Coordinates of C-alpha atoms in Angstrom, one line a residue:
M1 CA 73.0 124.1 59.5
N2 CA 70.1 122.1 58.1
G3 CA 72.5 119.9 56.1
F4 CA 74.6 119.2 59.2
L5 CA 71.4 118.2 61.2
I6 CA 70.2 115.9 58.3
N7 CA 73.6 114.3 58.1
A8 CA 73.6 113.8 61.9
I9 CA 70.2 112.1 61.8
I10 CA 71.3 109.9 58.9
F11 CA 74.5 108.7 60.8
I12 CA 72.6 108.1 64.0
V13 CA 69.7 106.2 62.3
A14 CA 72.1 104.1 60.3
A15 CA 74.0 103.2 63.5
I16 CA 70.8 102.2 65.5
I17 CA 69.8 99.9 62.5
C18 CA 73.2 98.3 61.6
V19 CA 75.1 97.9 64.9
P20 CA 72.5 95.9 66.7
I21 CA 72.1 93.6 63.7
A22 CA 75.9 93.2 63.5
K23 CA 76.1 92.4 67.2
R24 CA 73.3 89.9 66.9
L25 CA 75.2 88.1 64.1
G26 CA 78.4 88.0 66.3
M27 CA 80.3 90.6 64.0
G28 CA 81.0 93.2 66.8
S29 CA 80.1 96.9 66.9
V30 CA 83.0 98.1 64.9
L31 CA 82.1 96.2 61.8
G32 CA 78.5 97.3 62.3
Y33 CA 79.6 100.9 62.3
L34 CA 81.8 100.4 59.3
I35 CA 79.0 98.8 57.3
A36 CA 76.5 101.5 58.2
G37 CA 79.0 104.1 56.9
I38 CA 79.5 102.2 53.7
L39 CA 75.8 102.0 53.1
I40 CA 75.0 105.6 53.6
G41 CA 78.2 106.8 51.9
P42 CA 78.5 108.6 48.5
Y43 CA 79.4 105.4 46.7
L44 CA 76.4 103.1 47.6
L45 CA 73.1 104.7 48.8
G46 CA 74.4 108.3 48.6
F47 CA 72.7 109.6 51.7
I48 CA 76.0 111.5 52.5
E49 CA 77.3 113.3 49.4
D50 CA 80.9 113.4 48.3
G51 CA 81.8 117.1 48.8
N52 CA 81.5 119.9 51.3
Q53 CA 78.0 118.9 52.5
G54 CA 79.1 116.2 54.9
Q55 CA 82.5 117.6 55.8
D56 CA 81.4 119.1 59.2
I57 CA 80.1 115.9 60.6
M58 CA 83.0 113.9 59.1
H59 CA 85.4 116.2 60.9
T60 CA 83.4 116.1 64.0
T61 CA 83.7 112.3 64.2
E62 CA 87.4 112.5 64.5
F63 CA 86.8 113.7 68.2
G64 CA 85.9 110.1 69.0
V65 CA 89.5 109.2 68.4
V66 CA 90.8 112.3 70.1
M67 CA 88.8 111.6 73.2
M68 CA 89.7 107.9 73.3
L69 CA 93.4 108.8 73.3
F70 CA 92.9 111.5 76.0
L71 CA 91.2 108.8 78.3
I72 CA 93.9 106.2 77.5
G73 CA 96.4 108.8 78.5
L74 CA 94.5 109.3 81.8
E75 CA 94.9 105.7 82.6
L76 CA 98.6 105.7 82.0
E77 CA 100.5 107.3 84.9
P78 CA 104.2 107.6 84.1
K79 CA 105.1 105.0 86.7
N80 CA 102.7 102.5 85.0
L81 CA 104.3 103.3 81.7
W82 CA 107.6 102.3 83.3
K83 CA 106.2 99.1 84.5
M84 CA 105.2 98.3 81.0
K85 CA 108.6 99.1 79.5
D86 CA 109.2 95.6 78.5
L87 CA 106.0 95.3 76.4
I88 CA 106.4 98.8 75.0
L89 CA 110.1 98.7 74.1
K90 CA 110.7 95.0 73.2
V91 CA 107.4 94.1 71.6
G92 CA 105.9 97.5 70.4
L93 CA 109.2 99.1 69.2
S94 CA 110.2 95.9 67.5
Q95 CA 106.9 95.8 65.6
V96 CA 107.1 99.5 64.5
L97 CA 110.7 99.3 63.4
N98 CA 110.5 96.0 61.7
T99 CA 107.2 96.7 59.8
A100 CA 108.3 100.2 58.8
A101 CA 111.7 98.8 57.5
L102 CA 110.1 95.9 55.5
I103 CA 107.5 98.2 53.8
F104 CA 110.3 100.8 53.1
E105 CA 112.5 98.1 51.5
I106 CA 109.7 96.7 49.4
S107 CA 108.9 100.2 48.2
I108 CA 112.5 100.8 47.1
L109 CA 112.5 97.5 45.2
I110 CA 109.4 98.4 43.2
G111 CA 110.9 101.8 42.2
V112 CA 109.1 104.1 44.7
N113 CA 111.0 107.3 45.7
W114 CA 112.8 106.7 49.0
R115 CA 111.1 109.7 50.7
V116 CA 107.7 108.4 49.7
G117 CA 108.7 104.8 50.8
L118 CA 109.9 106.0 54.2
A119 CA 106.7 108.1 54.8
V120 CA 104.5 105.1 53.7
G121 CA 106.5 102.7 55.9
L122 CA 106.2 104.7 58.9
S123 CA 102.5 105.5 58.4
M124 CA 101.6 101.9 57.7
A125 CA 103.5 100.5 60.6
L126 CA 100.8 101.9 62.8
S127 CA 97.6 100.0 63.8
S128 CA 94.2 101.2 64.7
T129 CA 93.9 101.8 68.6
A130 CA 90.2 102.6 68.2
I131 CA 89.4 99.2 66.4
V132 CA 91.7 97.0 68.4
L133 CA 90.8 98.2 71.9
Q134 CA 87.1 98.3 71.1
S135 CA 87.3 94.6 69.9
L136 CA 89.4 93.5 72.9
K137 CA 86.9 95.1 75.4
E138 CA 83.9 93.5 73.6
K139 CA 85.5 90.0 73.7
H140 CA 86.7 90.5 77.3
Q141 CA 90.4 89.9 76.2
M142 CA 92.1 92.9 77.8
D143 CA 93.6 90.7 80.5
S144 CA 94.6 87.9 78.2
N145 CA 98.2 87.4 77.1
S146 CA 97.4 88.6 73.5
G147 CA 95.3 91.5 74.9
R148 CA 98.2 92.7 77.1
M149 CA 100.7 92.5 74.2
S150 CA 98.3 94.2 71.8
F151 CA 97.9 97.1 74.3
G152 CA 101.7 97.4 74.7
V153 CA 102.1 97.6 70.9
L154 CA 99.3 100.2 70.6
L155 CA 100.9 102.3 73.3
M156 CA 104.3 102.2 71.5
Q157 CA 102.6 103.2 68.3
D158 CA 100.8 106.1 69.9
I159 CA 104.1 107.3 71.3
A160 CA 105.8 106.7 67.9
V161 CA 103.5 109.3 66.2
I162 CA 105.6 112.1 67.9
P163 CA 108.9 111.2 66.1
I164 CA 107.1 110.2 62.9
L165 CA 105.4 113.6 62.6
A166 CA 108.8 115.3 63.5
V167 CA 110.6 113.2 60.8
L168 CA 108.3 114.0 57.9
P169 CA 109.4 117.7 57.5
L170 CA 113.0 116.6 57.4
L171 CA 112.3 114.6 54.4
V172 CA 111.6 117.7 52.5
V173 CA 114.8 118.9 50.9
A174 CA 115.5 122.6 50.9
G175 CA 113.7 124.4 48.1
A176 CA 111.4 121.4 47.5
E177 CA 108.2 122.4 45.7
M178 CA 105.1 122.2 47.9
S179 CA 101.8 121.0 46.6
A180 CA 99.8 123.7 45.2
D181 CA 96.7 122.8 47.1
S182 CA 98.4 121.6 50.2
G183 CA 98.3 124.7 52.4
H184 CA 96.9 124.0 55.8
G185 CA 96.8 127.5 57.1
G186 CA 98.9 126.8 60.1
F187 CA 102.2 128.2 61.2
L188 CA 104.1 125.4 59.5
E189 CA 103.0 126.4 56.1
H190 CA 105.9 127.4 53.8
Q191 CA 108.5 127.0 56.6
P192 CA 111.8 125.1 56.0
G193 CA 111.8 121.5 57.3
W194 CA 114.1 122.3 60.3
V195 CA 111.8 125.1 61.4
Q196 CA 108.7 122.9 61.2
T197 CA 110.4 120.2 63.3
L198 CA 111.3 122.8 66.0
M199 CA 107.7 124.1 66.0
I200 CA 106.4 120.6 66.4
F201 CA 108.5 120.1 69.6
A202 CA 107.6 123.5 70.8
A203 CA 103.8 122.7 70.5
I204 CA 104.3 119.5 72.3
G205 CA 106.3 121.2 75.0
L206 CA 103.5 123.7 75.4
V207 CA 101.0 120.9 76.0
I208 CA 103.2 119.3 78.6
L209 CA 103.6 122.7 80.4
M210 CA 99.8 123.3 80.3
G211 CA 99.1 119.9 81.5
R212 CA 101.4 120.2 84.4
Y213 CA 100.8 123.7 85.5
G214 CA 97.7 125.1 83.8
F215 CA 94.9 122.5 83.7
G216 CA 95.0 121.6 87.4
P217 CA 94.2 125.2 88.7
I218 CA 91.5 125.6 86.1
L219 CA 89.8 122.4 87.1
N220 CA 90.2 123.3 90.7
W221 CA 88.6 126.7 90.3
V222 CA 85.7 125.3 88.3
S223 CA 85.1 122.3 90.7
K224 CA 84.5 124.8 93.6
T225 CA 81.3 125.9 91.9
K226 CA 80.0 122.3 92.4
L227 CA 78.2 122.4 89.0
R228 CA 78.9 119.2 87.1
E229 CA 77.8 120.7 83.7
L230 CA 80.5 123.4 84.2
F231 CA 83.2 120.8 85.0
T232 CA 82.1 118.8 81.8
A233 CA 82.4 122.0 79.8
S234 CA 85.9 122.5 81.2
A235 CA 86.9 119.0 80.3
L236 CA 85.6 119.6 76.7
L237 CA 87.5 122.8 76.6
I238 CA 90.8 121.0 77.4
V239 CA 90.3 118.4 74.8
V240 CA 89.0 120.9 72.1
G241 CA 91.7 123.6 72.9
I242 CA 94.5 121.1 72.6
A243 CA 93.1 119.7 69.4
F244 CA 92.9 123.3 68.0
L245 CA 96.5 123.9 69.0
M246 CA 97.7 120.7 67.3
E247 CA 95.8 121.5 64.1
L248 CA 97.3 125.0 64.1
V249 CA 100.7 123.7 63.7
G250 CA 99.6 120.8 61.5
L251 CA 99.9 118.0 64.1
S252 CA 97.4 115.3 65.1
P253 CA 94.9 116.5 67.7
A254 CA 94.7 112.9 69.1
L255 CA 98.5 113.0 69.7
G256 CA 98.2 116.2 71.7
T257 CA 95.3 115.0 73.9
F258 CA 97.1 111.7 74.6
L259 CA 100.0 113.6 75.9
A260 CA 97.8 115.7 78.0
G261 CA 96.0 112.7 79.4
V262 CA 99.3 111.1 80.5
I263 CA 100.2 114.4 82.3
L264 CA 96.8 114.5 84.1
A265 CA 97.0 110.8 85.1
N266 CA 98.2 111.8 88.5
S267 CA 95.7 114.6 88.9
P268 CA 92.9 114.3 91.6
Y269 CA 90.4 115.1 88.8
K270 CA 91.3 112.1 86.8
H271 CA 88.2 110.0 87.6
A272 CA 85.8 113.0 87.1
L273 CA 87.3 113.7 83.8
E274 CA 86.9 110.1 82.7
S275 CA 83.3 110.1 83.9
D276 CA 82.3 113.2 82.1
L277 CA 84.1 112.5 78.8
D278 CA 83.3 108.8 78.4
P279 CA 79.8 109.2 76.9
F280 CA 81.1 111.7 74.2
K281 CA 83.9 109.2 73.4
G282 CA 81.6 106.2 72.8
L283 CA 79.2 108.1 70.5
L284 CA 81.8 110.0 68.5
L285 CA 84.0 106.9 68.2
G286 CA 81.1 105.0 66.6
L287 CA 80.5 107.9 64.2
F288 CA 84.2 107.9 63.3
F289 CA 84.0 104.3 62.2
M290 CA 81.0 105.1 60.1
A291 CA 82.9 108.1 58.5
V292 CA 85.8 105.6 57.6
G293 CA 83.2 103.4 55.9
A294 CA 81.7 106.4 54.1
T295 CA 85.1 107.5 52.8
I296 CA 85.9 104.2 51.0
N297 CA 86.1 105.3 47.3
F298 CA 84.6 102.4 45.5
E299 CA 85.0 104.2 42.1
L300 CA 88.7 104.4 42.7
I301 CA 88.8 100.8 44.0
S302 CA 86.9 99.4 41.0
S303 CA 89.1 101.3 38.4
N304 CA 92.3 100.1 40.1
A305 CA 90.9 96.9 41.8
S306 CA 93.9 94.6 41.3
V307 CA 96.5 97.2 42.6
I308 CA 94.5 98.4 45.6
I309 CA 93.3 94.9 46.7
S310 CA 96.8 93.5 46.2
L311 CA 98.3 96.4 48.4
T312 CA 95.5 95.9 51.0
L313 CA 96.1 92.2 51.4
G314 CA 99.8 92.6 51.1
V315 CA 100.1 95.2 53.9
M316 CA 97.8 93.1 56.2
L317 CA 99.8 89.9 55.6
L318 CA 103.1 91.7 56.0
K319 CA 102.1 93.2 59.4
A320 CA 100.5 89.9 60.5
L321 CA 103.8 88.1 59.6
V322 CA 105.9 90.5 61.8
L323 CA 103.5 90.2 64.6
L324 CA 103.3 86.4 64.4
I325 CA 107.1 86.1 64.7
I326 CA 107.1 88.5 67.7
G327 CA 104.2 86.5 69.4
K328 CA 106.0 83.3 68.8
V329 CA 109.2 84.7 70.4
R330 CA 107.1 85.9 73.4
G331 CA 105.6 82.3 73.8
L332 CA 102.0 83.0 72.7
S333 CA 99.9 79.9 71.9
I334 CA 98.8 79.6 68.3
P335 CA 95.2 80.8 68.9
E336 CA 96.5 83.7 70.9
N337 CA 99.2 84.5 68.4
L338 CA 96.5 84.6 65.6
S339 CA 94.3 86.9 67.5
F340 CA 97.4 89.1 68.3
A341 CA 98.7 89.3 64.8
F342 CA 95.7 89.7 62.7
G343 CA 94.0 91.9 65.3
L344 CA 96.7 94.4 64.7
A345 CA 97.0 93.9 60.9
Q346 CA 95.1 96.9 59.9
V347 CA 96.5 100.5 59.4
S348 CA 95.8 103.2 61.9
E349 CA 93.5 106.2 62.0
F350 CA 96.7 108.2 62.6
S351 CA 97.7 107.2 59.2
F352 CA 95.1 109.5 57.7
V353 CA 96.9 112.4 59.6
T354 CA 100.4 111.4 58.4
Y355 CA 99.1 111.1 54.7
A356 CA 97.6 114.6 55.0
F357 CA 100.7 116.0 56.4
A358 CA 103.0 114.4 53.8
L359 CA 100.7 115.7 51.1
Q360 CA 100.9 119.2 52.7
L361 CA 104.7 118.9 52.7
G362 CA 104.9 117.9 49.0
I363 CA 106.2 114.4 49.8
F364 CA 103.0 112.7 48.3
A365 CA 101.1 113.5 45.2
A366 CA 97.3 113.8 45.6
S367 CA 96.9 110.5 43.5
T368 CA 99.2 108.7 46.0
S369 CA 97.3 110.0 49.0
D370 CA 94.0 108.8 47.6
F371 CA 95.4 105.4 46.9
L372 CA 96.8 105.1 50.5
I373 CA 93.6 106.3 52.0
A374 CA 91.6 103.7 50.1
V375 CA 94.1 100.9 51.2
T376 CA 93.9 102.1 54.8
A377 CA 90.1 102.3 55.0
L378 CA 89.9 98.8 53.4
T379 CA 92.4 97.3 56.0
M380 CA 90.2 98.8 58.8
T381 CA 87.0 97.4 57.2
L382 CA 88.5 93.9 56.5
T383 CA 90.1 93.4 60.0
P384 CA 86.8 92.8 61.8
I385 CA 85.7 90.4 59.1
V386 CA 89.1 88.5 59.2
M387 CA 88.8 88.3 63.0
L388 CA 85.3 87.0 62.9
V389 CA 86.5 84.2 60.7
I390 CA 89.5 83.5 63.0
D391 CA 87.3 83.6 66.1
K392 CA 84.5 81.5 64.8
L393 CA 86.2 79.1 62.5
I394 CA 89.9 78.8 62.8
I395 CA 90.6 79.1 66.6
P396 CA 87.9 76.6 67.6
K397 CA 89.3 74.1 65.2
L398 CA 92.9 74.7 66.5
R399 CA 91.7 74.4 70.1
E400 CA 89.9 71.1 69.2
K401 CA 93.1 69.8 67.6
E402 CA 95.2 70.9 70.5
S403 CA 92.9 69.2 73.0
K404 CA 93.3 65.9 71.0
N405 CA 97.0 66.2 70.9
E406 CA 97.6 67.6 74.3
R407 CA 97.9 65.5 77.5
E408 CA 94.7 63.7 78.3
A409 CA 92.9 64.9 81.5
D410 CA 93.4 62.6 84.4
T411 CA 90.8 60.0 85.5
F412 CA 89.5 60.9 88.9
S413 CA 89.9 58.2 91.5
E414 CA 88.0 60.1 94.2
K415 CA 85.1 62.5 94.7
N416 CA 85.1 65.0 97.6
K417 CA 82.8 67.7 99.0
V418 CA 85.2 70.3 97.9
I419 CA 86.7 70.9 94.4
L420 CA 89.8 73.1 94.4
V421 CA 90.8 74.7 91.0
G422 CA 94.4 76.0 90.8
F423 CA 97.2 74.7 93.0
A424 CA 99.9 77.3 92.6
H425 CA 101.1 79.5 95.6
F426 CA 97.6 80.6 96.7
G427 CA 95.8 77.3 96.0
S428 CA 98.5 75.0 97.6
T429 CA 98.5 77.1 100.8
L430 CA 94.7 76.8 101.0
G431 CA 94.8 73.1 100.1
R432 CA 97.4 72.4 102.9
F433 CA 95.3 74.3 105.5
L434 CA 92.2 72.2 104.6
R435 CA 94.0 68.9 104.6
A436 CA 95.6 69.8 107.9
N437 CA 92.1 70.1 109.3
G438 CA 90.9 66.9 108.0
I439 CA 89.1 68.2 104.8
E440 CA 90.1 66.5 101.6
A441 CA 89.6 68.4 98.3
T442 CA 89.7 67.3 94.7
V443 CA 92.5 69.4 93.2
L444 CA 92.5 70.4 89.7
D445 CA 95.3 72.3 87.7
F446 CA 95.8 72.9 84.1
N447 CA 99.6 73.3 84.1
P448 CA 101.1 69.9 83.3
D449 CA 104.6 70.9 84.6
Q450 CA 103.1 72.1 87.9
V451 CA 101.1 69.0 88.3
D452 CA 104.1 66.7 87.8
L453 CA 106.2 68.8 90.2
L454 CA 103.5 68.8 92.9
R455 CA 103.1 65.0 92.6
K456 CA 106.8 64.6 93.2
M457 CA 106.3 66.6 96.3
G458 CA 103.6 64.2 97.5
F459 CA 100.4 66.3 96.6
K460 CA 97.4 64.6 95.0
V461 CA 96.6 66.8 92.1
F462 CA 94.6 66.0 88.9
Y463 CA 95.5 67.5 85.5
G464 CA 92.6 69.1 83.5
D465 CA 90.9 72.3 82.5
A466 CA 88.1 73.1 85.0
T467 CA 86.1 75.1 82.4
R468 CA 85.4 71.8 80.7
L469 CA 81.9 70.6 81.6
D470 CA 82.7 66.9 81.2
L471 CA 85.8 67.3 83.4
L472 CA 83.7 68.9 86.3
H473 CA 81.2 66.1 85.9
S474 CA 84.1 63.5 86.4
A475 CA 85.5 65.5 89.3
G476 CA 82.1 65.0 91.1
A477 CA 80.6 68.5 90.7
E478 CA 77.1 66.9 91.2
E479 CA 77.9 65.6 94.6
A480 CA 80.3 68.3 95.7
Q481 CA 79.2 71.1 98.1
I482 CA 81.8 73.8 97.4
L483 CA 83.9 74.8 94.4
I484 CA 87.0 77.0 95.0
S485 CA 88.8 78.9 92.3
A486 CA 92.3 79.9 93.4
I487 CA 93.5 80.9 89.9
N488 CA 94.8 84.2 88.9
S489 CA 92.7 84.7 85.7
S490 CA 89.7 86.9 85.6
E491 CA 88.6 85.5 82.3
T492 CA 88.8 81.9 83.5
N493 CA 86.9 82.7 86.6
R494 CA 84.1 84.3 84.7
K495 CA 83.8 81.1 82.6
L496 CA 83.9 78.9 85.6
V497 CA 81.2 80.9 87.4
E498 CA 78.9 80.8 84.2
L499 CA 79.4 77.0 83.9
C500 CA 78.5 76.4 87.6
Q501 CA 75.5 78.7 87.5
E502 CA 74.1 76.9 84.5
H503 CA 74.9 73.3 85.3
F504 CA 75.6 73.0 89.0
P505 CA 73.5 75.7 90.7
H506 CA 73.8 73.8 94.1
L507 CA 77.5 74.4 94.2
E508 CA 78.7 77.2 96.7
V509 CA 81.3 79.0 94.5
M510 CA 84.2 80.7 96.2
I511 CA 86.4 82.8 94.1
R512 CA 89.9 84.5 94.5
T513 CA 90.1 87.9 92.9
K514 CA 93.0 90.3 92.3
N515 CA 91.3 93.6 93.2
R516 CA 88.0 95.5 93.7
N517 CA 87.3 95.8 90.0
D518 CA 87.5 92.0 89.5
A519 CA 85.2 91.6 92.6
Y520 CA 82.6 94.0 91.1
E521 CA 82.4 92.0 87.9
L522 CA 81.9 88.8 89.9
M523 CA 79.3 90.5 92.0
E524 CA 77.5 91.5 88.9
M525 CA 77.3 87.8 88.0
G526 CA 75.7 87.0 91.4
V527 CA 78.8 85.6 93.1
E528 CA 78.6 86.1 96.8
H529 CA 81.9 84.5 98.1
I530 CA 84.6 86.7 96.9
Y531 CA 88.1 86.8 98.4
R532 CA 90.5 89.7 97.5
E533 CA 94.0 88.2 97.6
H534 CA 95.8 91.2 99.2
L535 CA 93.2 92.0 101.8
D536 CA 94.1 89.5 104.5
T537 CA 97.8 89.8 103.9
S538 CA 97.6 93.7 104.3
I539 CA 95.5 93.3 107.5
R540 CA 98.0 90.7 108.9
M541 CA 100.9 93.0 108.3
G542 CA 98.9 95.7 110.1
E543 CA 98.3 93.3 113.0
D544 CA 102.1 92.8 113.3
V545 CA 102.7 96.5 113.3
L546 CA 100.2 97.0 116.2
K547 CA 101.8 94.2 118.1
K548 CA 105.3 95.7 117.8
L549 CA 103.8 98.9 118.9
G550 CA 102.6 97.3 122.1
F551 CA 98.8 96.6 121.5
R552 CA 97.4 93.6 123.3
A553 CA 96.7 90.4 121.3
H554 CA 93.0 90.4 121.8
T555 CA 92.7 94.1 120.9
I556 CA 94.7 93.4 117.6
H557 CA 92.4 90.5 116.9
R558 CA 89.2 92.4 117.5
L559 CA 90.3 95.4 115.5
A560 CA 91.5 93.3 112.5
S561 CA 88.1 91.4 112.5
Q562 CA 86.2 94.6 112.6
F563 CA 88.2 96.3 109.9
R564 CA 87.7 93.2 107.6
K565 CA 84.0 93.3 108.1
Y566 CA 83.7 97.0 107.5
D567 CA 85.7 96.7 104.3
E568 CA 83.6 93.8 103.1
D569 CA 80.4 95.7 103.9
A570 CA 81.8 98.8 102.1
L571 CA 82.5 96.8 99.0
K572 CA 78.8 95.8 98.8
V573 CA 77.8 99.5 99.2
L574 CA 80.3 100.8 96.7
F575 CA 79.4 98.2 94.1
Q576 CA 76.1 100.0 93.5
Y577 CA 78.0 103.2 92.3
K578 CA 80.9 101.7 90.4
N579 CA 79.6 103.2 87.1
D580 CA 79.2 106.7 88.4
R581 CA 82.8 107.9 89.1
E582 CA 81.8 111.1 90.9
E583 CA 79.2 109.4 93.1
Y584 CA 81.7 106.5 93.7
I585 CA 84.4 108.8 94.9
S586 CA 82.0 110.6 97.3
K587 CA 80.8 107.3 98.8
V588 CA 84.4 106.0 99.1
K589 CA 85.1 109.1 101.3
K590 CA 81.9 108.6 103.3
Q591 CA 82.8 104.9 103.9
I592 CA 86.3 105.6 105.0
E593 CA 85.1 108.3 107.5
Q594 CA 82.4 105.9 108.8
Q595 CA 84.9 103.1 109.1
E596 CA 87.4 105.2 111.0
L597 CA 84.7 106.4 113.4
L598 CA 83.6 102.8 114.2
L599 CA 87.1 101.6 114.6
S600 CA 87.9 104.5 117.0
G601 CA 85.0 103.2 119.2
E602 CA 86.6 99.6 119.1
L603 CA 90.0 101.1 120.0
S604 CA 88.6 102.7 123.2
K605 CA 87.9 99.2 124.5
K606 CA 91.6 98.2 124.4
F607 CA 92.2 98.3 128.1
S608 CA 89.5 95.7 128.8
L609 CA 90.4 92.6 130.9
N610 CA 89.4 90.3 128.0
D611 CA 92.1 91.9 125.9
Q612 CA 94.7 91.2 128.5
A613 CA 93.7 87.6 128.8
W614 CA 95.3 86.8 125.5
D615 CA 98.6 88.2 126.2
S616 CA 101.4 85.7 126.9
E617 CA 103.4 88.3 128.6
P618 CA 102.6 91.7 130.3
M619 CA 102.1 94.6 127.9
K620 CA 105.2 96.5 127.1
N621 CA 105.6 100.2 127.8
R622 CA 104.6 102.3 124.9

């Protein structure tokens, strides 16, 4: 027990020292954790010994990946998965199949046994969900084109683990000799390949059944105690229990919890589970990265340096090449495509599981498994470094070159009190409304084809990127009173707000947002004038429904105005609790009850004379 506590202290202290330094140097937290693991590992400073002493904490860190996959599953309702079918099947499946096929073919060409080549190809086709998602979140790129495509690929890879683990036992021919030290103690040990495959699907089926019919009643029963710590314990029990079941039959614990998360995505306890498990996930995921760094065998690498380094760089370049082609076909720009391709160029944490499984089945020799583990750990370590070089050196130069070659921004022939950024469907409607009421706005749009089309239609639109400081100066931001953003990009809106707050603090910034979550981000930045794009349309449709049901015109106007006011007031209240899921849900219920009570009071006035005054014809019988 003392050894476990000492190792835990070493891991945490190393993280506290290395990660803030890495973040300050712009390297990201993932690289900071990996460096910390390398430093304390058995091959450098030796704080964690190579042997059984550190095995407990190394094994515990895997639960960071397990919980992360469970939480990802909770976010993926089956209907949302279906909406992403284009990204998952066309982009993700294409990447997995092409990468696996190329690695398999190269393995055959260099004389590797076809079973080994296929197992290696399937394993190395996967990318690290933990590293990629962490990096995308830190760089606020989840909503970008490359971020969405990366997420689609990762989802497909997570799903692909199921058939990969099912295929591996089938590679073992009848009577094949198992590795002498490969026993995993589970039910699959010493079973024929077809039996192992059936048991894999049986275990997965059991998880699906429990997720659909078992976990809900358990959580419902526990929630009635109103003890949060007991609910947290129940959430941990679900994760740990599924992990145990998966390990019992030799499967990946993360795979089982991912499936359970998807099944529970429609559960009323979804948000409470996310809230309770998120702190555990963050800490254990960081420790997992450190464990990866600590497992890099520098003695093995130094004795086989040319082979391992060649394999590492070869795998990363091959995966990046496949992804670059996919990104090009999907229309990504060069900077986006580089981020997409090299961000996913590492090998996955799931590959450690498939290597161990292949070793247990006798497909790999122990020396082959050691080589592959070293290559995988190196790809995971090199990816943040490669991305740092791409983000800091290559992409800025490409964008500078693009800006020189691309169409020059227009020269502004006028300066107005209002600057309107974005003139697509939303912005053009707003711009026409202002112009119809005698207000001229300086309109900016960054889509050259859109600008040319709008000019042919008679609109006065200037081409340019509103996140460029010099362009805002030219557009008259110093003299303007209001800047309106009508664009549909959270990332661009954030940049625009930061730019205005720093250089044009006098400007009243009015921002269009897609939903409450985007609104909360802008509220954190101090933006006061936020307009959710669906709010007014939803209310207007509701007004038409009331009209068709016979409500008077003034009644409808008053009820709609009050509803809008109450909803905007509620947004300000709920903003304070957005990071506490349980409290947030409680406040939402309270706000809805309060709103309905207030509106019922407004409804009681509907027979007033003022209401009747607006009607163009007598009220119809209801």
